[in-house]
Amino acid sequence: AQSVTQLDSHVSVSEGTPVLLRCNYSSSYSPSLFWYVQHPNKGLQLLLKYTSAATLVKGINGFEAEFKKSETSFHLTKPSAHMSDAAEYFCVVNPDNYGQNFVFGPGTRLSVLP
Amino acid sequence: DTGVSQNPRHKITKRGQNVTFRCDPISEHNRLYWYRQTLGQGPEFLTYFQNEAQLEKSRLLSDRFSAERPKGSFSTLEIQRTEQGDSAMYLCASSSDTEAFFGQGTRLTVV
């Protein structure tokens, strides 16, 4: 079975400091991996995706993530947090790359303090 | 707007009533998904269509739930005899390649 673990349910950082949101996955195949962001009362927005190309993936709004197969991890980072980054972040795995199912992690709520 | 559209955005219904939600995917996308999200949780997969064929259903999709995509374009999700536990955000997504694009969801409240 495929699953996604987000190690922190809540992360709090100060504005201008780095962000690290952790994600580990389990999959029987070489998966596609995604990070989505959900702002309050808004839809899910794709931040970035990994689909077996470069292991370091750059996304929108300065976010990036690194796929590490040996660690089955796909952690999301940003060098400098902005107040507008405060939201819920979901790590998502597509286990077989054929788009048949997207398995979501439980989410990490990011708070950014002034 | 060429994104995924869901209607209605909000629905309040009495327990025992039937409700139907609609999803209009991005026009060239052949795959369509339904998810359910409760407060503080990640979205949970309900069902998936490729064109008009329903290829996968979650065990979460009880007999009271039915989804259709009659012409491979829009889709409907019907819940019969609603229960309070059905209260959630129902999300629709569409895909043509590797990533899914989500609508803003329909928030169902069963009172």
Short mmCIF file of C-alpha atoms in Angstrom, two decimals:
data_model
loop_
_atom_site.label_atom_id
_atom_site.label_comp_id
_atom_site.label_asym_id
_atom_site.label_seq_id
_atom_site.Cartn_x
_atom_site.Cartn_y
_atom_site.Cartn_z
CA ALA A 1 0.00 0.00 0.00
CA GLN A 2 1.09 3.51 -0.72
CA SER A 3 1.19 6.11 2.03
CA VAL A 4 2.54 9.53 2.87
CA THR A 5 3.81 10.70 6.23
CA GLN A 6 4.20 14.36 7.08
CA LEU A 7 6.26 14.38 10.20
CA ASP A 8 5.02 17.69 11.61
CA SER A 9 1.39 18.64 11.92
CA HIS A 10 2.33 22.25 12.64
CA VAL A 11 5.47 24.27 11.88
CA SER A 12 6.00 27.82 13.06
CA VAL A 13 8.75 30.07 11.69
CA SER A 14 9.60 33.75 11.83
CA GLU A 15 9.31 35.84 8.71
CA GLY A 16 12.58 35.84 6.79
CA THR A 17 13.82 32.53 8.24
CA PRO A 18 14.05 29.20 6.36
CA VAL A 19 11.14 26.80 6.02
CA LEU A 20 11.45 23.00 6.15
CA LEU A 21 8.35 20.80 5.80
CA ARG A 22 9.12 17.10 5.97
CA CYS A 23 7.55 14.32 3.93
CA ASN A 24 8.26 10.61 3.69
CA TYR A 25 6.45 8.22 1.39
CA SER A 26 6.10 4.53 0.79
CA SER A 27 5.43 3.18 -2.66
CA SER A 28 5.92 -0.07 -4.48
CA TYR A 29 6.91 1.71 -7.65
CA SER A 30 8.88 4.79 -8.66
CA PRO A 31 6.30 7.39 -7.81
CA SER A 32 5.49 10.90 -8.84
CA LEU A 33 5.53 13.26 -5.88
CA PHE A 34 3.86 16.62 -5.38
CA TRP A 35 3.45 19.41 -2.90
CA TYR A 36 0.15 21.27 -2.80
CA VAL A 37 -0.73 24.34 -0.74
CA GLN A 38 -4.17 25.20 0.60
CA HIS A 39 -4.90 28.69 1.87
CA PRO A 40 -7.99 29.18 4.04
CA ASN A 41 -11.19 28.98 2.03
CA LYS A 42 -9.25 28.46 -1.18
CA GLY A 43 -8.61 25.50 -3.44
CA LEU A 44 -5.55 23.30 -3.56
CA GLN A 45 -2.73 24.79 -5.60
CA LEU A 46 0.20 22.84 -7.02
CA LEU A 47 3.54 24.10 -5.70
CA LEU A 48 5.84 21.65 -7.47
CA LYS A 49 6.14 18.10 -8.76
CA TYR A 50 8.73 15.37 -9.17
CA THR A 51 8.26 12.92 -12.04
CA SER A 52 11.56 10.99 -12.28
CA ALA A 53 13.57 13.77 -13.86
CA ALA A 54 15.87 16.05 -11.82
CA THR A 55 15.82 15.16 -8.13
CA LEU A 56 15.89 18.82 -7.06
CA VAL A 57 12.65 20.40 -8.11
CA LYS A 58 11.91 24.11 -8.10
CA GLY A 59 8.37 25.34 -7.71
CA ILE A 60 6.42 28.53 -7.42
CA ASN A 61 6.93 31.26 -4.82
CA GLY A 62 10.54 30.26 -4.11
CA PHE A 63 9.77 26.74 -2.86
CA GLU A 64 11.83 23.72 -3.80
CA ALA A 65 11.97 20.05 -2.85
CA GLU A 66 14.53 17.29 -3.16
CA PHE A 67 13.65 13.69 -3.96
CA LYS A 68 15.85 11.24 -2.05
CA LYS A 69 15.04 7.69 -3.03
CA SER A 70 17.35 6.12 -0.44
CA GLU A 71 15.54 7.99 2.32
CA THR A 72 12.09 7.83 0.65
CA SER A 73 11.80 11.53 1.39
CA PHE A 74 10.58 14.59 -0.46
CA HIS A 75 11.06 17.52 1.92
CA LEU A 76 9.87 21.01 1.00
CA THR A 77 12.10 24.01 1.66
CA LYS A 78 12.16 27.76 1.19
CA PRO A 79 15.11 29.98 2.11
CA SER A 80 13.09 32.86 3.52
CA ALA A 81 9.51 32.68 4.76
CA HIS A 82 6.96 35.34 3.90
CA MET A 83 3.77 36.11 5.78
CA SER A 84 1.77 35.02 2.72
CA ASP A 85 3.24 31.50 3.01
CA ALA A 86 1.06 30.76 6.03
CA ALA A 87 -1.19 27.92 4.87
CA GLU A 88 -1.72 24.14 4.95
CA TYR A 89 0.76 22.11 2.91
CA PHE A 90 0.11 18.62 1.60
CA CYS A 91 2.65 16.12 0.32
CA VAL A 92 1.08 13.85 -2.30
CA VAL A 93 2.21 10.65 -3.99
CA ASN A 94 0.98 9.21 -7.25
CA PRO A 95 2.13 5.65 -6.81
CA ASP A 96 2.25 4.36 -10.34
CA ASN A 97 2.67 7.51 -12.41
CA TYR A 98 -0.45 6.70 -14.42
CA GLY A 99 -2.66 9.21 -12.64
CA GLN A 100 -5.01 6.65 -11.20
CA ASN A 101 -4.86 7.90 -7.67
CA PHE A 102 -3.25 10.67 -5.68
CA VAL A 103 -2.57 9.80 -2.04
CA PHE A 104 -2.42 12.77 0.31
CA GLY A 105 -0.48 13.15 3.51
CA PRO A 106 -2.28 14.52 6.57
CA GLY A 107 -0.91 18.02 6.00
CA THR A 108 1.38 20.45 7.79
CA ARG A 109 0.08 23.81 8.92
CA LEU A 110 2.71 26.51 8.46
CA SER A 111 2.50 29.61 10.63
CA VAL A 112 4.72 32.62 9.89
CA LEU A 113 5.35 34.99 12.75
CA PRO A 114 6.17 38.66 12.19
CA ASP B 1 -11.89 30.87 -16.29
CA THR B 2 -10.51 27.54 -17.49
CA GLY B 3 -10.01 25.87 -14.12
CA VAL B 4 -12.01 23.11 -12.46
CA SER B 5 -15.45 24.39 -11.49
CA GLN B 6 -17.64 22.94 -8.75
CA ASN B 7 -21.23 23.74 -7.91
CA PRO B 8 -22.67 24.55 -5.53
CA ARG B 9 -19.92 25.97 -3.33
CA HIS B 10 -21.96 25.39 -0.20
CA LYS B 11 -24.86 23.07 0.59
CA ILE B 12 -26.80 22.74 3.81
CA THR B 13 -29.21 19.84 3.95
CA LYS B 14 -31.29 17.99 6.49
CA ARG B 15 -30.32 14.49 7.49
CA GLY B 16 -31.97 11.95 5.25
CA GLN B 17 -32.17 14.19 2.18
CA ASN B 18 -30.39 13.50 -1.10
CA VAL B 19 -27.83 15.92 -2.51
CA THR B 20 -26.04 16.17 -5.84
CA PHE B 21 -22.85 18.02 -6.64
CA ARG B 22 -21.47 18.91 -10.04
CA CYS B 23 -17.91 19.15 -11.30
CA ASP B 24 -16.80 20.65 -14.61
CA PRO B 25 -13.20 19.68 -15.28
CA ILE B 26 -10.66 21.44 -17.45
CA SER B 27 -11.95 20.77 -20.95
CA GLU B 28 -9.12 18.66 -22.40
CA HIS B 29 -8.60 16.55 -19.26
CA ASN B 30 -9.68 12.91 -19.58
CA ARG B 31 -9.21 11.97 -15.92
CA LEU B 32 -11.53 13.16 -13.17
CA TYR B 33 -11.31 12.51 -9.43
CA TRP B 34 -13.53 13.02 -6.40
CA TYR B 35 -12.06 13.50 -2.93
CA ARG B 36 -13.50 14.22 0.50
CA GLN B 37 -11.78 16.42 3.05
CA THR B 38 -12.81 16.80 6.67
CA LEU B 39 -11.55 19.49 9.00
CA GLY B 40 -7.88 19.11 9.84
CA GLN B 41 -7.35 16.17 7.51
CA GLY B 42 -5.87 15.66 4.08
CA PRO B 43 -8.18 14.88 1.16
CA GLU B 44 -9.27 11.24 0.92
CA PHE B 45 -9.78 9.58 -2.45
CA LEU B 46 -13.35 8.59 -3.31
CA THR B 47 -13.44 7.68 -7.00
CA TYR B 48 -11.75 8.16 -10.36
CA PHE B 49 -12.94 8.33 -13.98
CA GLN B 50 -11.04 8.00 -17.19
CA ASN B 51 -13.32 9.55 -19.78
CA GLU B 52 -16.76 8.14 -18.93
CA ALA B 53 -15.48 4.95 -17.29
CA GLN B 54 -15.38 4.78 -13.50
CA LEU B 55 -12.16 2.86 -12.97
CA GLU B 56 -11.67 2.92 -9.24
CA LYS B 57 -13.81 3.41 -6.13
CA SER B 58 -12.62 3.75 -2.57
CA ARG B 59 -14.09 1.71 0.25
CA LEU B 60 -15.14 5.13 1.61
CA LEU B 61 -17.71 5.28 -1.18
CA SER B 62 -20.62 3.54 0.49
CA ASP B 63 -23.76 2.39 -1.33
CA ARG B 64 -25.33 5.77 -0.58
CA PHE B 65 -22.77 7.46 -2.82
CA SER B 66 -22.84 7.35 -6.60
CA ALA B 67 -20.81 9.21 -9.18
CA GLU B 68 -21.31 9.54 -12.89
CA ARG B 69 -19.54 11.07 -15.83
CA PRO B 70 -21.98 10.33 -18.63
CA LYS B 71 -20.24 11.89 -21.61
CA GLY B 72 -16.72 12.02 -20.31
CA SER B 73 -17.01 15.72 -19.55
CA PHE B 74 -18.74 16.95 -16.37
CA SER B 75 -19.35 14.67 -13.42
CA THR B 76 -21.94 14.45 -10.66
CA LEU B 77 -21.62 13.03 -7.17
CA GLU B 78 -24.87 12.09 -5.44
CA ILE B 79 -25.27 11.25 -1.78
CA GLN B 80 -28.54 9.59 -0.82
CA ARG B 81 -30.05 9.64 2.67
CA THR B 82 -27.40 11.99 3.99
CA GLU B 83 -25.98 11.47 7.46
CA GLN B 84 -24.23 13.94 9.74
CA GLY B 85 -20.97 12.10 9.12
CA ASP B 86 -21.20 13.10 5.46
CA SER B 87 -20.49 16.70 6.41
CA ALA B 88 -17.22 17.56 4.66
CA MET B 89 -15.65 19.40 1.76
CA TYR B 90 -16.05 17.46 -1.48
CA LEU B 91 -13.25 18.16 -3.93
CA CYS B 92 -13.09 17.46 -7.63
CA ALA B 93 -9.88 17.33 -9.64
CA SER B 94 -8.98 16.72 -13.25
CA SER B 95 -5.80 15.61 -14.96
CA SER B 96 -4.43 14.93 -18.40
CA ASP B 97 -0.89 14.04 -17.46
CA THR B 98 0.93 13.76 -14.18
CA GLU B 99 -0.57 16.40 -11.92
CA ALA B 100 -4.12 17.03 -10.79
CA PHE B 101 -5.85 20.40 -10.80
CA PHE B 102 -8.40 20.90 -8.06
CA GLY B 103 -11.60 22.86 -7.86
CA GLN B 104 -12.51 24.94 -4.83
CA GLY B 105 -14.82 22.27 -3.53
CA THR B 106 -18.40 21.95 -2.32
CA ARG B 107 -18.83 22.26 1.42
CA LEU B 108 -21.65 20.03 2.64
CA THR B 109 -23.23 20.53 6.03
CA VAL B 110 -25.80 17.96 7.17
CA VAL B 111 -28.00 19.19 10.01
#
